[in-house]
Amino acid sequence: MKKRILISATAVVILFTTVSFKSDFFEIAKQIEIFTTLFKELNMNYVDEVNPAELMDSAIEGMLADLDPYTKYWTEQEVEDARISNTGEYTGIGASVLTRNKTITILETYKDYPADKAGLQAGDELIKIGDINIADFEDDAGDLLQGAPGTSIPITYKRQGKLQTTSLKREEIDIEAVPFYTLIDNKVGYIVLSKFNKKASSETAAAVKELKSEGATSIILDLRGNPGGLLTEAINVSNLFLPKGKLITTTKSVIEKYNQEYHTRNEPLDTEIPVAVLINGRSASASEIVSGSLQDYDRAVIVGARSFGKGLVQRPKELTYGTQLKITISRYYTPSGRCIQALDYWNRDESGNAVRTNVADYNEFKTSTGRKVYDGGGVLPDIQIESAGMSAITEALLRDQAIFDFATDYFYKHNYSKLEDFDFTASDYAAFKSFLDKQGFAYQTQTERDLEKAYIIAEKDNLQSEISTEYANLMKTIDAAKKQQLDIKEREISKLIIDELIKRYFYREGLYEYQLTHNEEIAEAKSILNNSIRYLKVLNR
C-alpha cells in the first residue's frame, strides 16, 4: 500500500512539472506571437517612416532594463569587444575613450601606443575620424577607430577650444593584466592586477616568482579599481596562495545545471608568504571572489574600502547573426557562504531604482579561524582606510566627470617635468572648488530625494502648505551641509584628483611609482606585513 502511495505521489509531481513547463512554453509562444504581429503592424502602418532595427534595439533594451544592468544584448561588434577584453589583445589606438552623445573624448593615453605617438592627450575631443564627422555618424563612433594594424587615419580633434589635426597609425595592442610590479624596501613585493583576462593568473604568478627571487618576503596584491573578468582566472589567482582542492566559490540558481562548486585545481605557488590585498569601491566581481576567498580562509589581510558588491555571474548565449545575450545565470558565494551582492534589482523602490541592502539586514558568517564576516554589501576590508572610501559627493564628482574636467584645465596651466616635483597644494584644492562653482556642479543626496517624495505625498494628504516653510528651510540646511562635504572629504577627493593629474603628466606608470610613497593603503599594507604579530592577530591565528 505504501509503495502505491509513493508511486502516485511521484506521478503527481511529474504531472505538475510537465503541466507547469507546458504552461510556461505556451505563455512564451503567445507573447512572441503578440510581439511579432505588433512589430509587423507598427512598421507597416505607422504615420512616419520608422527604422525596424532601431525599434527592435529599443524594445530589447526596454525588456532587459527591468532585470539587472549586467544582462545585456551584444551586437556583433560588442561580441568582438568582449573577446578582446578577455584575451587582452586587439588592434587599435592604445587609449581609453568615452563615447557619449555622439562625441568621443580621450580619457587616457597609454605610453608609446598610437594615440600617445600621435600627440593625443586626455581631454581631447575627437571631431572627425578620416572623412567622417563624428556628430553625423549614426552608429557607435568608437568603431571608426578600429582597423587593420599598420593603417593610418587622419584625426581632427578639439583641445582647449581649438581644432587641431594629427595622423594616427593603428597597431596591435597587448593589454597586460599585471601592468606594474616592483620590490618595495627590498622585502615587500607589490603587484598591480588591473583585470582578470586570460593572462591574469600567469602574469601574477610570474610577478610573484620574480619578486621572491629578488628577496620579497611578503606580497601586496593591488585589486583597486579592478572591475573583474573571467571566473576561471579568479580561481587560478586565488590558487596561487591557497592549496589544491580548496572551495573558492559556489554558484546558485533556479536552473539546477548552474549550481556548481569551483575548487582550486593546481598546486599553489606559496601558501605561507604573508599577503595583503588592496580593494576599494571599484573592485568588483572576480576581484571580490579573490579577496573574499583569501579573507574567508584567513590567507590574506584585506586593506582599503568596501568593494563594489557584485555577486552575480553572467554567461554569454549565442543568438543569430553573430549576436549574443550576456545573461545573469546565478549568484556566487564565497567559501564561508556569503553572497556579497549589494544591490537588489528584483525589489526596486518607487522610482524603479535597485535597493541597496541595508546594513541591518547583513548576515553573519565565519572565516576558517572564526572571524566574523558579513554578506550583502561587498567585501569589507579587515583594515579600513577612510580616505579610500567613496562618499556620495565623490561618486557625484566622478559621475559628472568633474574631477576629469578639472584635471584637463589644470594640466594646461601647470608644468611638471619630474615626478618628484609634483605637488598638489591646499591652494590647488581651493582652485578645484572654485572650478566647481563656475561649472555649476550640483548633486542630489538620498536624503533630498526622500524628502522630496515626502513633500509630494504631503500634497495628497493636504499637508503641503503647513510644512512648506519647514521643508524649504530643511533643504537649505542640507544644501549648506553638502557644500561642507567638499571640505570634510578633502583627503578622499584630493587623492582622486592627484591620481588623475599624475596620469596626465607621467602616464599610468608614473602613478604607480607615485603611490608607492604617497598612498595610504599601500603604506598601511606595508606596515602590517612588516609586523608579523599584528598580521597574525588580524587573521586570528
Coordinates of C-alpha atoms in Angstrom, one line a residue:
M1 CA 0.0 0.0 0.0
K2 CA 2.8 2.4 0.9
K3 CA 4.5 1.7 -2.4
R4 CA 1.4 2.6 -4.3
I5 CA 1.1 5.9 -2.5
L6 CA 4.7 6.7 -3.2
I7 CA 4.2 6.0 -6.9
S8 CA 1.1 8.0 -7.0
A9 CA 2.8 11.0 -5.3
T10 CA 5.7 10.8 -7.8
A11 CA 3.3 10.7 -10.7
V12 CA 1.6 13.8 -9.4
V13 CA 4.9 15.7 -9.1
I14 CA 5.9 14.7 -12.7
L15 CA 2.4 15.6 -14.0
F16 CA 2.6 19.0 -12.2
T17 CA 6.1 19.7 -13.5
T18 CA 5.1 18.8 -17.1
V19 CA 1.9 20.9 -17.0
S20 CA 3.9 23.8 -15.5
F21 CA 6.5 23.6 -18.3
K22 CA 3.8 23.4 -21.0
S23 CA 2.1 26.4 -19.4
D24 CA 5.3 28.4 -19.5
F25 CA 6.0 27.3 -23.0
F26 CA 2.6 28.3 -24.2
E27 CA 2.9 31.7 -22.5
I28 CA 6.3 32.4 -24.1
A29 CA 4.9 31.4 -27.5
K30 CA 1.8 33.5 -27.0
Q31 CA 3.8 36.6 -26.1
I32 CA 6.2 36.1 -29.0
E33 CA 3.3 35.9 -31.4
I34 CA 1.8 39.1 -30.0
F35 CA 5.1 40.9 -30.2
T36 CA 5.7 39.7 -33.8
T37 CA 2.3 40.9 -35.0
L38 CA 2.7 44.2 -33.2
F39 CA 6.1 44.8 -34.7
K40 CA 4.9 44.0 -38.2
E41 CA 1.8 46.2 -38.0
L42 CA 3.8 49.1 -36.5
N43 CA 6.4 49.0 -39.2
M44 CA 3.8 48.7 -42.0
N45 CA 1.3 51.3 -40.7
Y46 CA 2.9 54.0 -38.6
V47 CA 2.3 57.5 -39.8
D48 CA 6.0 58.3 -40.3
E49 CA 8.8 56.1 -41.6
V50 CA 10.4 54.0 -38.9
N51 CA 13.7 52.1 -38.6
P52 CA 13.0 48.5 -37.8
A53 CA 16.5 47.9 -36.4
E54 CA 16.3 50.9 -34.0
L55 CA 12.8 49.9 -32.9
M56 CA 14.0 46.4 -32.1
D57 CA 17.0 47.7 -30.2
S58 CA 14.8 49.9 -28.1
A59 CA 12.4 47.0 -27.5
I60 CA 15.3 44.8 -26.3
E61 CA 16.8 47.5 -24.2
G62 CA 13.4 48.2 -22.5
M63 CA 12.9 44.5 -21.8
L64 CA 16.3 44.0 -20.2
A65 CA 16.2 47.3 -18.3
D66 CA 13.8 45.7 -15.8
L67 CA 16.3 43.0 -14.9
D68 CA 19.8 43.9 -13.9
P69 CA 22.5 46.0 -15.6
Y70 CA 24.7 43.0 -16.4
T71 CA 22.1 41.2 -18.6
K72 CA 22.8 42.8 -22.0
Y73 CA 22.2 42.3 -25.7
W74 CA 25.5 42.3 -27.6
T75 CA 25.8 43.3 -31.3
E76 CA 28.4 41.6 -33.4
Q77 CA 30.9 44.4 -32.6
E78 CA 30.2 44.2 -28.9
V79 CA 30.8 40.4 -29.0
E80 CA 34.2 41.2 -30.6
D81 CA 34.9 43.9 -27.9
A82 CA 34.2 41.3 -25.2
R83 CA 36.5 38.8 -26.8
I84 CA 39.2 41.5 -26.9
S85 CA 38.7 42.4 -23.3
N86 CA 39.1 38.7 -22.3
T87 CA 42.1 38.0 -24.4
G88 CA 43.9 41.3 -23.8
E89 CA 44.9 41.7 -27.5
Y90 CA 43.4 43.9 -30.2
T91 CA 44.2 46.3 -32.9
G92 CA 43.5 49.9 -32.0
I93 CA 44.9 53.3 -30.8
G94 CA 46.1 52.4 -27.3
A95 CA 43.8 54.7 -25.4
S96 CA 40.6 54.6 -23.2
V97 CA 37.8 56.7 -24.6
L98 CA 34.4 57.9 -23.5
T99 CA 31.7 57.7 -26.3
R100 CA 28.7 59.7 -25.3
N101 CA 26.1 61.8 -27.1
K102 CA 27.8 61.4 -30.5
T103 CA 31.2 62.6 -29.0
I104 CA 34.4 60.8 -28.3
T105 CA 36.6 62.0 -25.5
I106 CA 40.1 60.7 -24.8
L107 CA 40.2 59.6 -21.1
E108 CA 43.7 58.2 -21.0
T109 CA 46.5 57.5 -23.4
Y110 CA 48.9 54.6 -22.9
K111 CA 52.6 55.4 -23.1
D112 CA 54.2 54.7 -26.5
Y113 CA 51.0 53.4 -28.1
P114 CA 49.4 55.0 -31.3
A115 CA 47.3 57.7 -29.6
D116 CA 50.3 58.8 -27.5
K117 CA 52.6 58.8 -30.5
A118 CA 50.0 60.9 -32.4
G119 CA 50.2 63.5 -29.6
L120 CA 46.6 63.0 -28.3
Q121 CA 46.0 63.9 -24.7
A122 CA 43.3 63.1 -22.1
G123 CA 40.6 65.6 -22.5
D124 CA 40.9 65.9 -26.3
E125 CA 37.5 65.6 -28.0
L126 CA 37.6 63.8 -31.4
I127 CA 35.7 65.7 -34.0
K128 CA 36.5 63.9 -37.2
I129 CA 37.9 60.5 -38.0
G130 CA 39.0 60.1 -41.6
D131 CA 36.3 61.8 -43.7
I132 CA 33.5 61.2 -41.2
N133 CA 32.2 63.8 -38.8
I134 CA 31.5 62.1 -35.5
A135 CA 28.4 64.3 -34.8
D136 CA 26.9 63.0 -38.1
F137 CA 27.7 59.3 -37.5
E138 CA 24.7 57.3 -36.6
D139 CA 26.4 54.1 -35.2
D140 CA 28.9 53.7 -32.4
A141 CA 31.6 56.3 -33.4
G142 CA 34.2 54.3 -31.4
D143 CA 34.1 51.7 -34.2
L144 CA 35.7 54.2 -36.5
L145 CA 39.0 53.9 -34.6
Q146 CA 39.2 50.2 -35.3
G147 CA 41.1 48.9 -38.3
A148 CA 43.9 46.7 -39.6
P149 CA 47.3 47.1 -38.0
G150 CA 49.7 49.4 -39.8
T151 CA 46.9 51.5 -41.4
S152 CA 46.9 55.3 -40.7
I153 CA 43.9 57.6 -40.3
P154 CA 43.7 61.4 -40.1
I155 CA 42.1 62.7 -36.9
T156 CA 40.6 66.2 -36.2
Y157 CA 40.2 67.0 -32.5
K158 CA 39.4 69.8 -30.2
R159 CA 41.8 70.8 -27.4
Q160 CA 41.1 73.8 -25.2
G161 CA 38.6 75.1 -27.7
K162 CA 40.9 74.9 -30.7
L163 CA 40.8 72.5 -33.6
Q164 CA 43.9 70.5 -34.4
T165 CA 44.8 67.6 -36.7
T166 CA 47.1 64.6 -36.5
S167 CA 47.6 61.3 -38.1
L168 CA 47.2 58.1 -36.2
K169 CA 48.7 54.7 -37.1
R170 CA 46.9 51.7 -35.7
E171 CA 48.9 49.0 -34.0
E172 CA 48.4 45.6 -32.3
I173 CA 47.7 46.4 -28.7
D174 CA 48.6 44.0 -25.9
I175 CA 46.8 44.7 -22.7
E176 CA 48.7 43.4 -19.6
A177 CA 46.7 42.1 -16.7
V178 CA 49.7 43.0 -14.5
P179 CA 50.9 46.4 -15.8
F180 CA 53.2 47.0 -12.8
Y181 CA 55.1 45.2 -10.1
T182 CA 58.1 46.1 -8.0
L183 CA 60.0 45.4 -4.8
I184 CA 59.5 47.9 -2.0
D185 CA 62.2 48.4 0.6
N186 CA 63.9 45.3 -0.6
K187 CA 61.4 42.9 1.0
V188 CA 57.7 43.7 0.1
G189 CA 56.6 42.6 -3.3
Y190 CA 53.9 44.9 -4.8
I191 CA 51.8 43.7 -7.7
V192 CA 49.0 45.6 -9.6
L193 CA 46.4 43.2 -11.1
S194 CA 44.2 45.5 -13.2
K195 CA 41.9 43.0 -14.8
F196 CA 41.0 39.3 -15.0
N197 CA 41.6 38.5 -18.6
K198 CA 43.2 35.2 -19.8
K199 CA 46.7 36.4 -18.7
A200 CA 45.7 37.3 -15.2
S201 CA 46.9 34.3 -13.2
S202 CA 50.0 33.6 -15.4
E203 CA 51.2 37.2 -15.2
T204 CA 50.5 37.3 -11.4
A205 CA 52.4 34.1 -10.9
A206 CA 55.4 35.3 -12.9
A207 CA 55.4 38.6 -10.9
V208 CA 55.4 36.7 -7.6
K209 CA 58.2 34.4 -8.7
E210 CA 60.4 37.2 -9.8
L211 CA 59.8 39.3 -6.7
K212 CA 60.5 36.4 -4.5
S213 CA 63.8 35.8 -6.4
E214 CA 64.7 39.4 -5.7
G215 CA 64.1 39.0 -2.0
A216 CA 60.4 39.6 -1.4
T217 CA 59.2 38.1 1.9
S218 CA 55.6 39.3 1.6
I219 CA 53.2 40.3 -1.1
I220 CA 50.8 43.2 -1.7
L221 CA 48.2 42.3 -4.4
D222 CA 46.5 45.5 -5.6
L223 CA 43.0 44.9 -6.9
R224 CA 41.8 48.5 -6.5
G225 CA 39.7 49.6 -9.5
N226 CA 39.8 46.1 -10.9
P227 CA 36.3 45.5 -12.4
G228 CA 36.7 41.7 -12.7
G229 CA 36.6 39.4 -15.7
L230 CA 36.9 35.7 -16.1
L231 CA 35.8 33.5 -13.2
T232 CA 38.4 30.8 -14.1
E233 CA 41.1 33.4 -13.7
A234 CA 39.8 34.5 -10.3
I235 CA 40.0 30.9 -9.1
N236 CA 43.5 30.5 -10.6
V237 CA 44.8 33.7 -8.9
S238 CA 43.4 32.5 -5.5
N239 CA 45.0 29.2 -6.2
L240 CA 48.5 30.9 -6.2
F241 CA 48.1 31.3 -2.4
L242 CA 45.7 28.5 -1.5
P243 CA 46.2 24.7 -1.6
K244 CA 44.8 22.5 -4.3
G245 CA 41.2 21.3 -3.7
K246 CA 40.0 24.4 -1.8
L247 CA 36.5 25.7 -2.5
I248 CA 36.7 29.2 -3.9
T249 CA 33.2 30.0 -4.9
T250 CA 29.7 28.3 -5.2
T251 CA 27.2 29.5 -7.8
K252 CA 23.4 29.1 -7.1
S253 CA 20.5 29.5 -9.5
V254 CA 16.9 28.4 -10.0
I255 CA 18.4 26.5 -13.0
E256 CA 19.9 23.4 -11.5
K257 CA 22.7 23.0 -14.0
Y258 CA 24.1 26.4 -13.0
N259 CA 24.5 25.2 -9.3
Q260 CA 28.2 24.5 -9.2
E261 CA 31.2 24.5 -6.9
Y262 CA 34.6 25.7 -8.0
H263 CA 37.7 24.4 -6.4
T264 CA 41.4 25.1 -6.8
R265 CA 42.9 22.6 -9.3
N266 CA 46.6 23.3 -9.2
E267 CA 49.5 23.1 -6.8
P268 CA 49.8 26.5 -5.1
L269 CA 52.8 28.9 -5.6
D270 CA 53.2 29.8 -2.0
T271 CA 50.8 29.0 0.9
E272 CA 52.9 30.7 3.6
I273 CA 54.1 34.0 2.4
P274 CA 52.2 36.9 4.1
V275 CA 49.7 38.6 1.7
A276 CA 47.8 41.9 1.9
V277 CA 45.1 42.6 -0.7
L278 CA 44.0 46.1 -1.6
I279 CA 40.4 46.8 -2.6
N280 CA 38.1 49.7 -3.0
G281 CA 34.6 50.6 -4.2
R282 CA 35.6 49.9 -7.8
S283 CA 36.9 46.4 -7.1
A284 CA 34.2 44.1 -8.4
S285 CA 33.2 40.6 -9.5
A286 CA 36.4 38.5 -9.9
S287 CA 38.2 40.9 -7.6
E288 CA 35.7 40.1 -4.9
I289 CA 36.0 36.4 -5.5
V290 CA 39.7 36.6 -4.9
S291 CA 39.6 39.0 -1.9
G292 CA 36.6 37.2 -0.4
S293 CA 38.1 33.7 -0.7
L294 CA 41.5 34.8 0.7
Q295 CA 39.7 36.6 3.6
D296 CA 37.4 33.5 4.3
Y297 CA 40.5 31.2 4.6
D298 CA 42.4 33.9 6.6
R299 CA 45.1 33.7 4.0
A300 CA 45.4 37.5 3.5
V301 CA 44.7 40.7 5.3
I302 CA 42.3 42.9 3.2
V303 CA 43.1 46.6 3.3
G304 CA 41.2 49.6 1.8
A305 CA 37.5 50.3 1.4
R306 CA 34.4 48.1 0.9
S307 CA 34.3 46.6 -2.5
F308 CA 31.6 47.2 -5.1
G309 CA 29.3 44.3 -4.2
K310 CA 28.7 42.4 -7.5
G311 CA 27.6 38.9 -6.6
L312 CA 26.1 37.9 -9.9
V313 CA 27.5 35.6 -12.6
Q314 CA 27.0 36.2 -16.3
R315 CA 27.3 33.8 -19.3
P316 CA 27.1 34.7 -23.0
K317 CA 24.4 32.9 -25.0
E318 CA 24.8 32.7 -28.8
L319 CA 22.0 34.3 -30.8
T320 CA 21.5 34.6 -34.6
Y321 CA 23.6 36.8 -36.9
G322 CA 26.7 36.8 -34.7
T323 CA 24.9 38.5 -31.7
Q324 CA 24.8 37.3 -28.1
L325 CA 22.9 37.7 -24.9
K326 CA 25.0 38.1 -21.9
I327 CA 22.7 36.9 -19.2
T328 CA 22.9 36.7 -15.4
I329 CA 22.6 33.0 -14.7
S330 CA 23.4 32.7 -11.0
R331 CA 24.7 34.3 -7.8
Y332 CA 28.1 33.4 -6.4
Y333 CA 29.0 32.8 -2.8
T334 CA 32.4 32.9 -1.0
P335 CA 33.7 29.8 0.8
S336 CA 32.1 30.9 4.1
G337 CA 28.7 31.2 2.3
R338 CA 28.5 34.9 1.7
C339 CA 26.8 36.4 -1.3
I340 CA 28.2 39.9 -1.4
Q341 CA 25.6 41.3 -3.8
A342 CA 24.9 44.9 -2.7
L343 CA 22.0 45.9 -4.9
D344 CA 18.6 44.2 -5.1
Y345 CA 17.5 44.5 -8.7
W346 CA 14.4 42.4 -8.1
N347 CA 12.8 44.5 -5.4
R348 CA 13.1 48.1 -6.5
D349 CA 11.9 51.3 -4.9
E350 CA 9.0 53.5 -6.1
S351 CA 11.3 55.2 -8.7
G352 CA 12.3 51.8 -10.1
N353 CA 15.9 52.0 -8.7
A354 CA 17.6 49.0 -7.3
V355 CA 17.6 49.0 -3.5
R356 CA 20.9 48.7 -1.6
T357 CA 20.9 46.0 1.1
N358 CA 20.5 47.6 4.5
V359 CA 23.4 47.1 6.9
A360 CA 20.9 45.8 9.5
D361 CA 20.0 43.0 7.1
Y362 CA 23.6 41.7 6.7
N363 CA 24.0 38.1 7.8
E364 CA 27.0 37.0 9.8
F365 CA 29.4 34.2 8.7
K366 CA 32.7 32.9 10.0
T367 CA 36.1 32.6 8.4
S368 CA 38.2 29.4 8.9
T369 CA 39.7 30.8 12.2
G370 CA 36.3 32.1 13.4
R371 CA 36.5 35.7 12.5
K372 CA 33.1 37.4 11.8
V373 CA 32.4 38.4 8.2
Y374 CA 29.2 39.6 6.6
D375 CA 27.3 39.3 3.3
G376 CA 25.1 41.8 1.4
G377 CA 27.4 44.7 0.8
G378 CA 30.6 43.8 -1.0
V379 CA 33.8 42.6 0.8
L380 CA 34.5 44.6 3.9
P381 CA 38.3 45.0 4.5
D382 CA 39.9 43.8 7.7
I383 CA 41.6 47.2 7.9
Q384 CA 39.5 50.1 6.5
I385 CA 41.2 53.3 5.2
E386 CA 38.8 56.2 5.5
S387 CA 40.2 58.2 2.5
A388 CA 39.9 55.1 0.3
G389 CA 36.1 55.2 0.6
M390 CA 33.6 56.6 -1.9
S391 CA 31.2 59.1 -0.3
A392 CA 28.1 60.5 -2.1
I393 CA 29.8 63.7 -3.2
T394 CA 32.8 61.8 -4.5
E395 CA 30.6 59.5 -6.5
A396 CA 28.7 62.5 -7.9
L397 CA 32.0 64.2 -8.9
L398 CA 33.1 61.1 -10.8
R399 CA 29.8 60.6 -12.4
D400 CA 29.7 64.2 -13.7
Q401 CA 33.4 63.9 -14.9
A402 CA 34.1 67.0 -12.7
I403 CA 37.5 65.7 -11.5
F404 CA 38.4 64.7 -15.0
D405 CA 37.5 68.2 -16.4
F406 CA 39.4 70.0 -13.7
A407 CA 42.5 67.9 -14.3
T408 CA 42.3 68.8 -18.0
D409 CA 42.1 72.5 -17.1
Y410 CA 44.9 72.2 -14.5
F411 CA 47.2 70.3 -16.9
Y412 CA 47.4 73.1 -19.4
K413 CA 48.1 75.7 -16.6
H414 CA 50.8 73.9 -14.7
N415 CA 54.0 72.2 -16.0
Y416 CA 55.8 69.3 -14.3
S417 CA 58.7 67.6 -15.9
K418 CA 59.8 65.4 -12.9
L419 CA 57.6 63.2 -10.8
E420 CA 59.4 64.2 -7.6
D421 CA 58.5 67.9 -8.3
F422 CA 54.7 67.3 -8.4
D423 CA 52.8 68.9 -5.6
F424 CA 49.1 69.3 -5.2
T425 CA 48.6 72.1 -2.6
A426 CA 45.8 73.5 -0.5
S427 CA 45.5 76.4 -2.9
D428 CA 45.1 73.9 -5.8
Y429 CA 42.2 72.3 -3.9
A430 CA 40.7 75.7 -3.4
A431 CA 41.0 76.3 -7.2
F432 CA 39.2 73.0 -7.6
K433 CA 36.2 74.2 -5.5
S434 CA 36.2 77.5 -7.5
F435 CA 36.1 75.4 -10.7
L436 CA 33.1 73.5 -9.5
D437 CA 31.3 76.8 -8.7
K438 CA 32.0 78.1 -12.2
Q439 CA 30.8 74.8 -13.8
G440 CA 27.6 74.8 -11.7
F441 CA 28.3 71.5 -10.2
A442 CA 25.3 70.1 -8.2
Y443 CA 24.1 66.8 -6.9
Q444 CA 21.2 65.3 -5.0
T445 CA 21.6 63.3 -1.9
Q446 CA 19.4 60.3 -1.0
T447 CA 18.1 62.4 1.9
E448 CA 16.9 65.1 -0.5
R449 CA 15.2 62.6 -2.8
D450 CA 13.4 61.0 0.2
L451 CA 12.3 64.4 1.5
E452 CA 11.1 65.4 -2.0
K453 CA 9.0 62.3 -2.2
A454 CA 7.5 63.0 1.3
Y455 CA 6.7 66.6 0.3
I456 CA 4.9 65.4 -2.8
I457 CA 2.9 62.9 -0.7
A458 CA 2.1 65.7 1.7
E459 CA 0.1 67.4 -1.1
K460 CA -2.1 64.4 -1.4
D461 CA -2.7 64.5 2.4
N462 CA -3.5 68.2 2.2
L463 CA -0.4 69.0 4.5
Q464 CA 1.9 70.6 2.0
S465 CA 1.1 74.2 2.8
E466 CA 1.6 73.5 6.5
I467 CA 5.1 72.1 6.1
S468 CA 6.3 74.1 3.1
T469 CA 8.3 76.6 5.2
E470 CA 10.0 73.8 7.2
Y471 CA 10.6 71.9 4.0
A472 CA 12.3 74.9 2.4
N473 CA 14.5 75.5 5.5
L474 CA 15.4 71.9 5.7
M475 CA 16.5 71.8 2.1
K476 CA 18.6 74.9 2.7
T477 CA 20.3 73.3 5.6
I478 CA 21.1 70.2 3.6
D479 CA 22.4 72.4 0.8
A480 CA 24.8 74.1 3.2
A481 CA 25.9 70.7 4.6
K482 CA 26.6 69.4 1.1
K483 CA 28.9 72.3 0.5
Q484 CA 30.8 71.5 3.7
Q485 CA 31.3 67.9 2.3
L486 CA 33.9 69.3 -0.1
D487 CA 36.0 70.3 2.9
I488 CA 35.1 67.2 5.1
K489 CA 36.0 64.8 2.3
E490 CA 39.1 66.8 1.0
R491 CA 41.5 63.9 1.5
E492 CA 39.3 61.5 -0.3
I493 CA 38.7 63.8 -3.2
S494 CA 42.2 65.1 -3.4
K495 CA 43.5 61.5 -3.8
L496 CA 41.4 61.1 -6.9
I497 CA 42.4 64.5 -8.3
I498 CA 46.1 63.7 -7.8
D499 CA 45.7 60.2 -9.4
E500 CA 44.1 61.8 -12.5
L501 CA 46.8 64.5 -12.7
I502 CA 49.8 62.1 -12.3
K503 CA 48.5 60.1 -15.2
R504 CA 48.3 63.3 -17.3
Y505 CA 52.0 64.2 -16.7
F506 CA 53.7 60.8 -16.2
Y507 CA 51.3 58.2 -17.6
R508 CA 49.9 55.3 -15.5
E509 CA 53.5 54.1 -14.8
G510 CA 54.2 57.3 -13.1
L511 CA 51.0 56.9 -11.0
Y512 CA 52.2 53.5 -9.7
E513 CA 55.6 54.9 -8.8
Y514 CA 54.0 57.9 -7.1
Q515 CA 51.6 55.8 -5.0
L516 CA 54.5 53.7 -3.6
T517 CA 55.5 56.6 -1.4
H518 CA 52.3 58.6 -1.2
N519 CA 49.4 56.2 -0.9
E520 CA 47.7 55.4 2.5
E521 CA 46.5 52.0 1.5
I522 CA 49.9 50.8 0.4
A523 CA 51.6 52.4 3.5
E524 CA 49.1 50.5 5.8
A525 CA 49.6 47.2 3.9
K526 CA 53.4 47.6 4.2
S527 CA 53.0 48.4 7.9
I528 CA 51.0 45.3 8.7
L529 CA 53.2 43.0 6.6
N530 CA 56.3 44.2 8.4
N531 CA 54.7 43.4 11.8
S532 CA 54.2 39.7 12.0
I533 CA 52.5 39.8 15.4
R534 CA 49.9 42.3 14.2
Y535 CA 49.4 40.4 10.9
L536 CA 48.7 37.2 12.7
K537 CA 46.4 38.9 15.2
V538 CA 44.2 40.4 12.4
L539 CA 43.9 36.9 10.9
N540 CA 43.1 35.4 14.4
R541 CA 46.0 32.9 14.1

